[in-house]
XYZ file of C-alpha atoms in Angstrom:
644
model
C -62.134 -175.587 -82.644
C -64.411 -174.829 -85.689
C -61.880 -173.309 -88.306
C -64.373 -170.558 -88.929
C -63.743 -168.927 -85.002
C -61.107 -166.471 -83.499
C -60.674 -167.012 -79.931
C -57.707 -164.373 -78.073
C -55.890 -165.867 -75.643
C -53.239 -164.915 -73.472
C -49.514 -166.530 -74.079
C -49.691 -168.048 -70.312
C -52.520 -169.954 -70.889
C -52.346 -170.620 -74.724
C -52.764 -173.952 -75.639
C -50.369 -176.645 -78.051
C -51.121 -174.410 -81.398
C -50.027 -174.573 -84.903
C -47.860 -171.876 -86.573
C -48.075 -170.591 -90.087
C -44.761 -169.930 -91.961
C -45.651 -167.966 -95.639
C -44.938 -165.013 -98.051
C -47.834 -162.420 -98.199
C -49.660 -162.099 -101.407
C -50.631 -158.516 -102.449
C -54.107 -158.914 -100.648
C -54.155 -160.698 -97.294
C -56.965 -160.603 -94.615
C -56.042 -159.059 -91.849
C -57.387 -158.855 -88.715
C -59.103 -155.178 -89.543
C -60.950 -156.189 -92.087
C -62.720 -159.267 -90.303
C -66.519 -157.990 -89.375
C -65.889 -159.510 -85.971
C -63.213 -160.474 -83.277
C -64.961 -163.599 -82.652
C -66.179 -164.495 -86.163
C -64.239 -165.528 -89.507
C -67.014 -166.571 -91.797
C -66.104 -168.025 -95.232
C -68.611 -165.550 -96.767
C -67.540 -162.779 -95.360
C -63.749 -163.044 -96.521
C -64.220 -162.213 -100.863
C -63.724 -165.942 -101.963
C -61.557 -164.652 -105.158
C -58.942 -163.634 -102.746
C -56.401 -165.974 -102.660
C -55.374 -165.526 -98.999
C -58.743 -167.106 -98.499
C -58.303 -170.571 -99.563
C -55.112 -170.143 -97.549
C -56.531 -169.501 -94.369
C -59.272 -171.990 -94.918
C -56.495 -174.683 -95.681
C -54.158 -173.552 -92.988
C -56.829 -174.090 -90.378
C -58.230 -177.460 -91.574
C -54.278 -178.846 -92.194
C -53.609 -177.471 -88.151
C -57.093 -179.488 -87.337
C -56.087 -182.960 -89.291
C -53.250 -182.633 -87.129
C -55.119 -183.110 -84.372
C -54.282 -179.164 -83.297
C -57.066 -177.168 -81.944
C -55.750 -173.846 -82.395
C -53.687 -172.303 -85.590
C -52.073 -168.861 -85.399
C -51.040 -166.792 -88.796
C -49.634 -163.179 -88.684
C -51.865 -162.003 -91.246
C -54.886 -162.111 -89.371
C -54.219 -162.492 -85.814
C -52.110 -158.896 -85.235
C -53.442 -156.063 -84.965
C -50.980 -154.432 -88.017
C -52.680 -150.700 -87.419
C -51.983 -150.373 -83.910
C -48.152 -149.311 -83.262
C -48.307 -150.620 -80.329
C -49.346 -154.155 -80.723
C -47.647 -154.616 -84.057
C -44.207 -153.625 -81.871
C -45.368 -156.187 -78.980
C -45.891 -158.674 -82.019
C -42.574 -157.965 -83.538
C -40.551 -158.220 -80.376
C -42.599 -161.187 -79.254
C -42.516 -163.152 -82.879
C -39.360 -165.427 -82.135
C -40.608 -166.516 -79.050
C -44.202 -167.597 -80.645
C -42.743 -169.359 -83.370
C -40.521 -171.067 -80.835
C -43.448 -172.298 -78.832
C -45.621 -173.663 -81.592
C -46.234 -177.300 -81.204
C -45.655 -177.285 -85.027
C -45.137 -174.742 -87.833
C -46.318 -175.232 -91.529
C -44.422 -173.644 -94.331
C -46.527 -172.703 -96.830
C -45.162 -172.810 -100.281
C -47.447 -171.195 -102.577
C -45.142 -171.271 -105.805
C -43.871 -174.804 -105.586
C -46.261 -177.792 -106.818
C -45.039 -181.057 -105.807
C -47.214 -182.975 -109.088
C -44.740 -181.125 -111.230
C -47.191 -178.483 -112.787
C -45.471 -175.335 -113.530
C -48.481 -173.353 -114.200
C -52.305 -173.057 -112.789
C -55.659 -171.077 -112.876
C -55.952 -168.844 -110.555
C -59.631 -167.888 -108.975
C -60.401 -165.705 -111.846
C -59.098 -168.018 -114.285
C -56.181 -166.515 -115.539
C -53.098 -169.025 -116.207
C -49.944 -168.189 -113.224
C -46.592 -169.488 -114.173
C -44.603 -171.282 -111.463
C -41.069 -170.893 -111.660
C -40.059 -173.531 -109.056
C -39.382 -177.222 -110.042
C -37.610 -177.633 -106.641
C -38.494 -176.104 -103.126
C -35.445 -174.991 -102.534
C -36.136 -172.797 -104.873
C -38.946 -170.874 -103.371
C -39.266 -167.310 -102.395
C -40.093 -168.215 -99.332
C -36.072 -169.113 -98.376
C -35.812 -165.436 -99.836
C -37.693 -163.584 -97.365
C -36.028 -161.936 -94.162
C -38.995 -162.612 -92.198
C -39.520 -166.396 -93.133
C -35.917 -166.684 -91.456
C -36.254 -166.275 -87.797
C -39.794 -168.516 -88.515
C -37.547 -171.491 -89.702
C -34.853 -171.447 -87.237
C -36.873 -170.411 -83.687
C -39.835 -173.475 -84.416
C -39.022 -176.809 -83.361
C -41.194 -178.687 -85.645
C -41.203 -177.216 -89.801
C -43.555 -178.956 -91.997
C -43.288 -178.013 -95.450
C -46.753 -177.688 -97.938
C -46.672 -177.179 -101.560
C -49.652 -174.861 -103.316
C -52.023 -177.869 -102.994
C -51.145 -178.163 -99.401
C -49.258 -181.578 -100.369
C -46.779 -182.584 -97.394
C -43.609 -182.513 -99.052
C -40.994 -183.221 -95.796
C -39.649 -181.478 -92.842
C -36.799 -179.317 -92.137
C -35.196 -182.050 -89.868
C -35.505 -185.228 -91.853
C -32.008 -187.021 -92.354
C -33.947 -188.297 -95.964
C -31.914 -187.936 -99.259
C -31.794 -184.690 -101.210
C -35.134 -183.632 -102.678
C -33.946 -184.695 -106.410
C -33.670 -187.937 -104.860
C -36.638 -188.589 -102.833
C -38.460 -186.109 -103.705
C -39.250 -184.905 -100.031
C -37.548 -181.763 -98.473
C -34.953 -182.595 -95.776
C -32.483 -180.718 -93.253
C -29.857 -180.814 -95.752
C -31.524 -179.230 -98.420
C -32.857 -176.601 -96.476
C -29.104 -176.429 -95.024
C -27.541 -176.085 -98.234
C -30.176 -173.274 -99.639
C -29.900 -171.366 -96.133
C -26.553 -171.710 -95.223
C -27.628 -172.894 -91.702
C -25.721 -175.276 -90.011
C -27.877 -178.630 -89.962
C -27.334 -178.947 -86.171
C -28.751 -175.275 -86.016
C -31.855 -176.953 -87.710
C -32.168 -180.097 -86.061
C -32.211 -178.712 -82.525
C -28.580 -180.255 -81.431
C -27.021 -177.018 -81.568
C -28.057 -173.394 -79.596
C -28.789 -170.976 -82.455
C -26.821 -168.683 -79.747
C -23.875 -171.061 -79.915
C -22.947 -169.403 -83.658
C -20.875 -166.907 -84.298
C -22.631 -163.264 -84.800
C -21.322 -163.051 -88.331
C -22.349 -166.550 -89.020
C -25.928 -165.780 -87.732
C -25.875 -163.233 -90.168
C -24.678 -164.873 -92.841
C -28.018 -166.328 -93.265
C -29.600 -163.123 -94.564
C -27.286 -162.917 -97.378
C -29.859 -163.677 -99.709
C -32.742 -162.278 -98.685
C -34.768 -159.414 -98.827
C -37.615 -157.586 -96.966
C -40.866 -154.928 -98.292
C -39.827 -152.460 -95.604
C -36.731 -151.705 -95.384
C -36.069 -151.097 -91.739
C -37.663 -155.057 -91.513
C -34.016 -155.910 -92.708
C -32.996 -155.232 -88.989
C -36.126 -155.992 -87.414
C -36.742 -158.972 -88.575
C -33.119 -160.544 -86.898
C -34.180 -159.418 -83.226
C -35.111 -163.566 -82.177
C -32.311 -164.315 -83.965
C -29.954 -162.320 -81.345
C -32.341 -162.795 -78.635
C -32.772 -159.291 -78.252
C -35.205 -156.776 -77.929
C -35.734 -152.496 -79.566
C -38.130 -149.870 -80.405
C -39.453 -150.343 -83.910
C -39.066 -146.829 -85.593
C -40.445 -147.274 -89.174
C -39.021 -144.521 -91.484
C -35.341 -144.351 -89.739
C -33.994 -146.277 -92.665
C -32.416 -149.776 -92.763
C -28.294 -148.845 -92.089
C -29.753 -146.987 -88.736
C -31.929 -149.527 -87.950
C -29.126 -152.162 -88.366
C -26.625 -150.093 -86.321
C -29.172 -149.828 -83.847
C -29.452 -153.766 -83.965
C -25.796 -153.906 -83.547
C -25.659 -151.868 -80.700
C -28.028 -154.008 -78.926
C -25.707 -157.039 -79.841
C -23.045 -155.698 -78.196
C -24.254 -155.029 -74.548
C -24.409 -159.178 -74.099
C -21.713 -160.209 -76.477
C -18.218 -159.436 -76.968
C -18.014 -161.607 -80.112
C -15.495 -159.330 -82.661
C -17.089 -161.503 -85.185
C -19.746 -158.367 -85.632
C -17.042 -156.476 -86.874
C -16.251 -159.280 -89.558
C -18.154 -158.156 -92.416
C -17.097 -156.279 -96.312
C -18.659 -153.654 -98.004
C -19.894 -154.537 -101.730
C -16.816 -154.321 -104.162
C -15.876 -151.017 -104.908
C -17.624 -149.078 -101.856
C -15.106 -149.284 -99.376
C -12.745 -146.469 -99.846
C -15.581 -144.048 -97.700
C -14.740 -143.930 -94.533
C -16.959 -145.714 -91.922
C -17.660 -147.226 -88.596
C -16.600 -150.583 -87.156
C -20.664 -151.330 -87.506
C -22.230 -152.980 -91.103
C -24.533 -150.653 -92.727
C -26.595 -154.092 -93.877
C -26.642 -157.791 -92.807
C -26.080 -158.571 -96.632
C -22.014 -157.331 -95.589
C -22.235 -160.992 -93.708
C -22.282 -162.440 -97.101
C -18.782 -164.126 -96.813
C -18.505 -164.433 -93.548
C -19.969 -167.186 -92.144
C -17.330 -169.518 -91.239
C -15.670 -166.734 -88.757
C -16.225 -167.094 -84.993
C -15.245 -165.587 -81.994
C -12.106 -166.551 -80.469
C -10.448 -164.325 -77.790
C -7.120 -163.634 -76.906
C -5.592 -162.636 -73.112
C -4.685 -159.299 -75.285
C -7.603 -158.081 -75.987
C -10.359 -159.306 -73.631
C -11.537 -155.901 -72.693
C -14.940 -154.800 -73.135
C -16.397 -152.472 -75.578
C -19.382 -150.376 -75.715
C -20.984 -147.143 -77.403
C -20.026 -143.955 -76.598
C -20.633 -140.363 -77.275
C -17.704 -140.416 -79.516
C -18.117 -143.891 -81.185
C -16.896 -147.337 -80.278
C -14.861 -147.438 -77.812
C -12.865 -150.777 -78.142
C -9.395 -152.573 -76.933
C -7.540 -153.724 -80.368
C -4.502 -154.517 -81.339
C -2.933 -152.192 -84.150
C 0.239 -152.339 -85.910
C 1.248 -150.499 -89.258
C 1.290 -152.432 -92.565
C 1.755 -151.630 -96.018
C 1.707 -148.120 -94.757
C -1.123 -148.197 -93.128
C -3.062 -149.143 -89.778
C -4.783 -152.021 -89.250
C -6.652 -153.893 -86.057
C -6.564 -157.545 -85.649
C -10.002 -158.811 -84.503
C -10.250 -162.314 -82.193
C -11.690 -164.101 -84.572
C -11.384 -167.515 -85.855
C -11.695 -169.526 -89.065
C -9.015 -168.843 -91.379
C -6.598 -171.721 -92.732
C -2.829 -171.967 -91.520
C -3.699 -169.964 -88.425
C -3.991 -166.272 -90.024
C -5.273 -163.592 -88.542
C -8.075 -161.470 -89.516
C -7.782 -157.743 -89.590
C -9.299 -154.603 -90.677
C -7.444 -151.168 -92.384
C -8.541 -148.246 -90.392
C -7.127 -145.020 -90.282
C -6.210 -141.933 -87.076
C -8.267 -139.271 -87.820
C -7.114 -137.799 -83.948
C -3.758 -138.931 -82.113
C -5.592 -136.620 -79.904
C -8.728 -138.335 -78.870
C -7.344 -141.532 -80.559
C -10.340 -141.987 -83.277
C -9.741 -144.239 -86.204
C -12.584 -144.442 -88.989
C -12.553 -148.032 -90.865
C -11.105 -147.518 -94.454
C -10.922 -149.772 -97.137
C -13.397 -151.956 -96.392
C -14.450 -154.320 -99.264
C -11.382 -156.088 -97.991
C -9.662 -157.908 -95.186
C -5.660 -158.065 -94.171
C -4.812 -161.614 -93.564
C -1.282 -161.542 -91.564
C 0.542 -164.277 -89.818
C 1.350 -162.434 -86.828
C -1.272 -160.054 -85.102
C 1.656 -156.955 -84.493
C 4.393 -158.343 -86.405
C 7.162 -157.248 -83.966
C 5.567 -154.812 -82.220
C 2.392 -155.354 -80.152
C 0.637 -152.177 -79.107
C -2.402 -152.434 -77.093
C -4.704 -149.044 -76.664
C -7.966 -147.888 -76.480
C -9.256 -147.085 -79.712
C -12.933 -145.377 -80.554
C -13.819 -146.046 -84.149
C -15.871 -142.648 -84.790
C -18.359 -142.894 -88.140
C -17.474 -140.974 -90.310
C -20.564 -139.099 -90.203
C -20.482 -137.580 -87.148
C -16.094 -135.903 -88.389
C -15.814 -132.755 -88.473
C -13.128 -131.427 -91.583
C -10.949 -130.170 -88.788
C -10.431 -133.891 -87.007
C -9.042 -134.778 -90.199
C -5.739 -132.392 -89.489
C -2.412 -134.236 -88.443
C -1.862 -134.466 -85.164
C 1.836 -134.047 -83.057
C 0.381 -135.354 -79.588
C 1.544 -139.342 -79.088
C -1.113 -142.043 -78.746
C -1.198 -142.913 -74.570
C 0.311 -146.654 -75.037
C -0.957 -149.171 -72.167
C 1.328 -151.429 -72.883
C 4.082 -151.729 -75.419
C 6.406 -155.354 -75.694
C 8.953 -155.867 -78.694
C 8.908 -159.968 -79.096
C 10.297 -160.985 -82.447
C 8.687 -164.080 -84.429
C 11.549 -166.133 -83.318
C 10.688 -165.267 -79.232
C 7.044 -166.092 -79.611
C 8.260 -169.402 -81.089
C 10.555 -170.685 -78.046
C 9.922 -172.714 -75.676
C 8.912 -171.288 -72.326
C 12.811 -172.099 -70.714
C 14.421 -170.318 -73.418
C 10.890 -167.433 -73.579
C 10.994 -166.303 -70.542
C 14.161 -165.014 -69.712
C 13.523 -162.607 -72.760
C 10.088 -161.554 -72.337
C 9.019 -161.378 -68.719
C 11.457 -159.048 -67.944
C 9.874 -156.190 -70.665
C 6.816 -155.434 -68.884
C 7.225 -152.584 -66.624
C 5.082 -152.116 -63.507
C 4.841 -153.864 -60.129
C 5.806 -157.800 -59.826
C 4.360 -160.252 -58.142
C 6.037 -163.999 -57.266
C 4.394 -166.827 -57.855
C 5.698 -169.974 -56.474
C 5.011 -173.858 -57.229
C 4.016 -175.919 -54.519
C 7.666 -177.401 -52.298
C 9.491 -177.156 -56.166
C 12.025 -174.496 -56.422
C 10.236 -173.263 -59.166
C 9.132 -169.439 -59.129
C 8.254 -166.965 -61.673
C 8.062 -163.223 -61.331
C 5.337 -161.478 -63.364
C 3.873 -158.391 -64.202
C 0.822 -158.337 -61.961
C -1.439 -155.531 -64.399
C -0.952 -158.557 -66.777
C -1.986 -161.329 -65.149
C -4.746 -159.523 -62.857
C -6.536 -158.545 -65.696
C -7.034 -161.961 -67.624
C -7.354 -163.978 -64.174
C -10.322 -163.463 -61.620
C -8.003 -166.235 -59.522
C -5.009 -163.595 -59.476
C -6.842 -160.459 -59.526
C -8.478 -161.770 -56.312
C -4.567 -163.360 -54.707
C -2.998 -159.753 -55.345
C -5.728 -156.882 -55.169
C -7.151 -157.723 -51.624
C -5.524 -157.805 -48.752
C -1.782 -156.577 -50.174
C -0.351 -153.172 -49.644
C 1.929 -151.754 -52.389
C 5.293 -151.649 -51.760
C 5.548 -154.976 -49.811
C 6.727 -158.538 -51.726
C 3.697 -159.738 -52.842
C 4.052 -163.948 -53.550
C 1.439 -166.490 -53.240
C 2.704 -170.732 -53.407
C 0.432 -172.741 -55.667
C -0.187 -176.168 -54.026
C 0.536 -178.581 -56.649
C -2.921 -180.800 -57.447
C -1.909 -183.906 -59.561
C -3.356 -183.417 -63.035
C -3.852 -179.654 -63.070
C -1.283 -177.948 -60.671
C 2.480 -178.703 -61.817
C 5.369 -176.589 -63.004
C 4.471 -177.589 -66.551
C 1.230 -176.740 -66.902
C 1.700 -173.094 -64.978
C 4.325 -172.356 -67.370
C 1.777 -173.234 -70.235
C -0.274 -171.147 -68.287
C 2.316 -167.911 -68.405
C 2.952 -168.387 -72.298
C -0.580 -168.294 -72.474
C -0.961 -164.998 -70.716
C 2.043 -163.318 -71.691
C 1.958 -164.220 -75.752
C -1.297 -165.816 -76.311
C 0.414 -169.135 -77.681
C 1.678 -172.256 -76.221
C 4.836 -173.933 -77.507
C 4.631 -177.736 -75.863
C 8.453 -178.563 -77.126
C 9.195 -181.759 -77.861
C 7.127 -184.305 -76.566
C 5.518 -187.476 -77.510
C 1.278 -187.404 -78.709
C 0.392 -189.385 -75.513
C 2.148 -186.753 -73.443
C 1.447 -183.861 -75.198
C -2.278 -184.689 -74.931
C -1.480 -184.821 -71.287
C 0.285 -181.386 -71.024
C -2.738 -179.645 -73.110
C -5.165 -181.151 -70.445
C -3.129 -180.277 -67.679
C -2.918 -176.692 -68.871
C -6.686 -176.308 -70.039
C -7.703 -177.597 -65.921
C -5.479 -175.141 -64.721
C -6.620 -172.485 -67.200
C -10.267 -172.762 -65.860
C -9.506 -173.323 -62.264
C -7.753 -169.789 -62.559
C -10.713 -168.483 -64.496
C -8.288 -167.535 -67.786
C -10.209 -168.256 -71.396
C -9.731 -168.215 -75.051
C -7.986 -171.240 -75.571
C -10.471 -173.894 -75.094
C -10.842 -174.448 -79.004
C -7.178 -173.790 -80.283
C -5.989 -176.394 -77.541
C -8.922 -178.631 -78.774
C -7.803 -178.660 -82.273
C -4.433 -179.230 -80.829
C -5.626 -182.453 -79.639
C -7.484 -183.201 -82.777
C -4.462 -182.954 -84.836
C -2.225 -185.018 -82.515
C -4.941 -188.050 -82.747
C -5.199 -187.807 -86.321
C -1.511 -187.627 -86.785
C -1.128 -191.224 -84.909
C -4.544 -192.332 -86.273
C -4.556 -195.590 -88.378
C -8.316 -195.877 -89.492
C -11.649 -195.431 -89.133
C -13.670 -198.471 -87.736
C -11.404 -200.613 -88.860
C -8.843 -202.575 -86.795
C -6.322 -201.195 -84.593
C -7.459 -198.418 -82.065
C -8.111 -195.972 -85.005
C -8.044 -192.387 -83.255
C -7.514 -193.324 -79.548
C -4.181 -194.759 -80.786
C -2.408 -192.124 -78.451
C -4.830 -191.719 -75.460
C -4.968 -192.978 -72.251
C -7.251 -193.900 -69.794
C -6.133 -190.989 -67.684
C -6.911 -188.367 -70.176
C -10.382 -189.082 -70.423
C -10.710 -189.367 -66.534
C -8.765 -185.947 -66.230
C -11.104 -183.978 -68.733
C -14.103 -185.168 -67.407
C -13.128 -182.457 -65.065
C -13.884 -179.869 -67.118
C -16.994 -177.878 -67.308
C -19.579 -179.730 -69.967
C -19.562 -178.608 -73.112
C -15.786 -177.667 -72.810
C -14.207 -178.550 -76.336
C -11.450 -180.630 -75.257
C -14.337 -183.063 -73.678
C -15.755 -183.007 -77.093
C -12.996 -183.749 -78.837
C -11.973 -186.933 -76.899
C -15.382 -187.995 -77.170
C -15.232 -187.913 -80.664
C -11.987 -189.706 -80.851
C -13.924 -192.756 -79.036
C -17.578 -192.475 -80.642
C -15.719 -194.457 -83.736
C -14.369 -197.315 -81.782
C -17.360 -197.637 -79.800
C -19.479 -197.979 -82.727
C -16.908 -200.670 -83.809
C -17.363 -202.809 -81.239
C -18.595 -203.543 -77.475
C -15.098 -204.101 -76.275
C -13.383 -200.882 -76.894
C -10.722 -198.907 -74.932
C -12.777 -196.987 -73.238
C -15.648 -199.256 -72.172
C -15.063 -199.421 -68.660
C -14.720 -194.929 -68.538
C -17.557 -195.367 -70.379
C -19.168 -196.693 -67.627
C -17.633 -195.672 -64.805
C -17.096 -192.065 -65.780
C -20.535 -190.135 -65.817
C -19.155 -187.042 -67.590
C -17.355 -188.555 -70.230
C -20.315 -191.484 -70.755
C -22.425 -188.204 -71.924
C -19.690 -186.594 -73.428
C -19.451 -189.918 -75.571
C -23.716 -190.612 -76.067
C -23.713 -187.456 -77.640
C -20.811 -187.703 -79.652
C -21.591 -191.340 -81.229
C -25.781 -189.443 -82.169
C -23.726 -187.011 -83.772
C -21.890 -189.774 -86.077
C -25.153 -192.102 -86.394
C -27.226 -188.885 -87.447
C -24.410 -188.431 -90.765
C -25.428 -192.456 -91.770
C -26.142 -192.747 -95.782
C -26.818 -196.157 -97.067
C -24.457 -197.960 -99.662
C -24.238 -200.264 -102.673
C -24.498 -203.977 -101.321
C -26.553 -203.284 -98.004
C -23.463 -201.116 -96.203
C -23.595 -198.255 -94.352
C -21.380 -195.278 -94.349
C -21.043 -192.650 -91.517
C -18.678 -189.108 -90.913
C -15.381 -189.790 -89.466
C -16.372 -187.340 -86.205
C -12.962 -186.100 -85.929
C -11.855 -185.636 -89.792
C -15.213 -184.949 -91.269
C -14.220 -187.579 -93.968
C -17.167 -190.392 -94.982
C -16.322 -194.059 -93.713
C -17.739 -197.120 -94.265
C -19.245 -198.773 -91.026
C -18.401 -202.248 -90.606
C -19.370 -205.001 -88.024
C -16.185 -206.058 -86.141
């Protein structure tokens, strides 16, 4: 269409359109001041402004494209009616995400190297950018969700110069001097599969999501919040003039009633503000600063949900006392030599059981989440707004205790023949007998404990028993997922949240970790997908020997029946991953690997493997002397790729 005409059309029968991605100058035409719904007329929009020339160029850059429509927020939204501008707001990710292709506009960045210019009136403009990394636009909260929901980012200097894409696999800018998914990873903090479409943006971690508005900054302050709704795929009442923090916790709260990711509790005040009391919730995404490598990881402990109440968060953690004072250990993952992350709180009623969180500009990073005690309660984290003086008084009535286990470090270290004598015998309540298959093997457990983490159990023994009658089920044993060993994986797992293995070689232990992982999801119990992954990760690059280069390099250790076993598994499980990893290397060595006939014969693991060996080509860099080099897809580490 004629860059000159605005046309309204509904999002159901919109056609392929072009999205604009920019910082607003001081003046921008907006859809109010446009004489006509159906007319924009280059005379009519005050040449001098520069938001004219940008609208001008926008459209004719959308029509070279071959695009007949363009769409920019400036002039296309309604921005005095409450109403629509909410619609917009709420609807924003989604439009972005549906644009055939979205231009970035970089209006202080000029690709010829100038770093200054006339503007219409002829006054001289500095630029300050000699790279685009270094635009405001990567500073703006709203320019965020805009680069991560579209598909297709084309960056555009001042002159409207094409200066790369946010998914090219090109060399850094310095280099080529064209904009590519690593610089704009690097500047944003975004993981490049994030950006180049391989990886869900709701696959991150909530605090790694908002780690990428550490560094930027919004007009409006409530926009801080507002402006992350795509990015959390959900949807709230704008209320301009409630402030940012209650706008964020308001964000939050929305976050929580689809995810139980304890990652949103993963954040630190600024240095020196976190004696106050608070909440469990971050007054500002900017808290996410740090934060970004944290994800989710749940335990059998602690899989409870949480939601809002009248009285403040009320949420399952585990507390223990430390350094003379309380602190929570949150299920999250990320930290080096498998520490824990935890937060300091402190009772302000044994009564009601409210803590407020204190002390937090810092974490506690312990080995053990409880030390020797493990103490499992409901706990409401109350802001501290909303105290009264009197909650503040001590106390004498005890916390009420769910459950309460002594296991020492050296316990939660034994193997499950020298475990369970010691442990399963602590937890009070009813017992229930579980049997394996025509073995003699049988195991009494506390059926609270297993009911709760296992849909499988909670169905066997809460229909269709009566209390007070033995209550046993047999488990007929299923070659490859049903055996004694893997069920008694299966009852460290629930009754300590670890899994000692014992001594065993790397090809079996790989074995015993699938085993227990099929059995795991057959019985519907979670939270050790990953840890059991990286289990497997570490055994193969234990017995590894190299990297496309002779030998078997990382599949020294597995067998053909691993790889049909895990197959099993639900796709996308990260123990599929992993062995496909362990294989992509080999396979790019040569036709004739290992696994070429599971490759072929196995549907799961082929895809499993397709997408593992994209992964490694997509890292390629070129080398002195013609060679290429790729990332090792289980260490990380660069290799050089040679023919076999």
């Amino acid at each position: 269409k004629d860059y000159r005409e605005l046309q309204q059309k509904s999002k159901g029968s919109a056609p392929r359109y072009a999205i604009l991605s920019h910082r607003w100058y001081d003046e921008e035409i907006k859809l109010e001041d446009l004489p006509s719904l159906h007319q924009l007329r280059g005379d009519k929009l005050a040449p001098k402004m520069p938001s004219a020339k940008k609208v001008e160029m926008f459209c004719k850059t959308a029509q070279q494209r071959g695009y007949s429509y363009a769409w920019m927020d400036t002039c296309c939204i309604a921005q005095r009616d409450p109403a629509e501008l909410s619609t917009a707001i709420n609807s924003m990710y989604s439009w972005y995400k549906d644009a055939a292709a979205c231009f970035v506009y970089l209006s202080d960045f000029d690709s010829r190297g100038y770093l200054s210019h006339r503007d219409e009136e002829g006054n001289e403009q500095v630029l300050e950018c000699t790279n685009p990394t270094q635009s405001c636009w990567f500073t703006r909260g709203w320019t965020l969700q805009e680069l991560v929901a579209s598909k297709n980012v084309e960056f555009f200097d001042r002159n409207w110069i094409p200066i790369g894409n946010k998914t090219s696999e090109k060399a850094a800018f310095e280099k080529t001097k064209k904009i590519g998914v690593q610089d704009v990873s690097n500047v944003t903090g975004i993981d490049r599969r994030v950006l180049m479409g391989h990886q869900p943006v709701g696959a991150m971690s909530i605090a790694n999501r908002m780690s990428w508005f550490h560094n930027r900054t919004t007009t409006v302050p409530e926009d801080s919040a507002y402006c992350l709704l795509g990015i959390f795929g959900v949807n709230m009442p704008l209320l301009y003039g409630e402030g940012s923090e209650r706008a964020f916790h308001r964000l939050q709260e929305e976050i929580m009633k689809y995810s139980d990711d304890h990652s949103l509790f993963a954040w630190l005040s600024p240095t020196g503000e976190g004696y106050n009391p608070t909440g469990l919730l971050a007054p500002s995404p900017k808290c996410f600063k740090d934060s970004g490598a944290f994800y989710h990881q749940p335990t059998p402990q602690s899989n409870s949900p949480f939601a809002m109440t009248n009285k403040g968060l009320n949420i399952d953690l585990r507390l223990m006392r430390y350094q003379d004072k309380d602190i929570a250990t949150l299920d999250c993952g990320g930290l080096e030599n498998g520490r824990h992350l935890s937060i300091w709180l402190r009772c302000v009623s044994e009564v009601t059981n409210q803590y407020v969180r204190i002390d937090s500009d810092r974490f506690c990073l312990i080995n053990q989440p409880g030390g020797s005690k493990r103490i499992f309660y409901t706990v409401e984290i109350t802001p501290a707004n909303t105290l009264m003086p009197t909650q503040y008084s001590q106390e004498v009535s005890k916390l009420k205790r769910i459950c309460q286990v002594t296991m020492s470090e050296e316990v939660h270290n034994k193997s499950f023949n020298d475990f369970a004598p010691s442990v399963l015998p602590l937890y009070l309540g009813p017992l229930v007998t579980v049997r394996i298959g025509s073995s003699s093997h049988e195991c009494k457990l506390s059926k609270p404990l297993i009911c709760k983490q296992s849909p499988y159990f909670k169905a066997t023994f809460e229909s269709g028993f009566q209390e007070g009658k033995e209550q046993s089920t047999t488990l007929e044993e299923v070659d490859g997922v049903v055996s004694t060993r893997s069920f008694q994986m299966l009852v460290q797992w629930l009754y300590r949240g670890r899994v000692v293995l014992g001594d065993m070689t790397p090809t079996d232990s790989i074995s015993a970790i699938i085993e227990f992982v099929r059995i795991a999801d057959m019985f519907g119990v979670t939270g050790m997908e990953s840890i059991m992954a990286e289990q497997i990760k570490t055994t193969l690059l234990a017995s590894s020997k190299s990297f496309l280069g002779g030998g078997n390099s990382n599949t020294q250790c597995l067998e053909s029946s691993h790889i049909v076993s895990a197959a099993s598994l639900p796709e996308g499980h990260p123990v599929r991953r992993v062995l496909a990893s362990a294989v992509a290397g080999e396979m790019l060595r040569t036709d004739k690997h290992k696994f070429a006939k599971e490759a072929k014969e196995v549907g799961a693991f082929a895809a499993d493997l397709l997408e593992a060996v994209m992964d490694t080509l997509e890292s390629h860099s070129l080398m002195g002397g013609g060679g290429v080099s790729v990332r090792d897809p289980l260490s990380g580490e660069e290799r050089r790729l040679r023919k076999g």
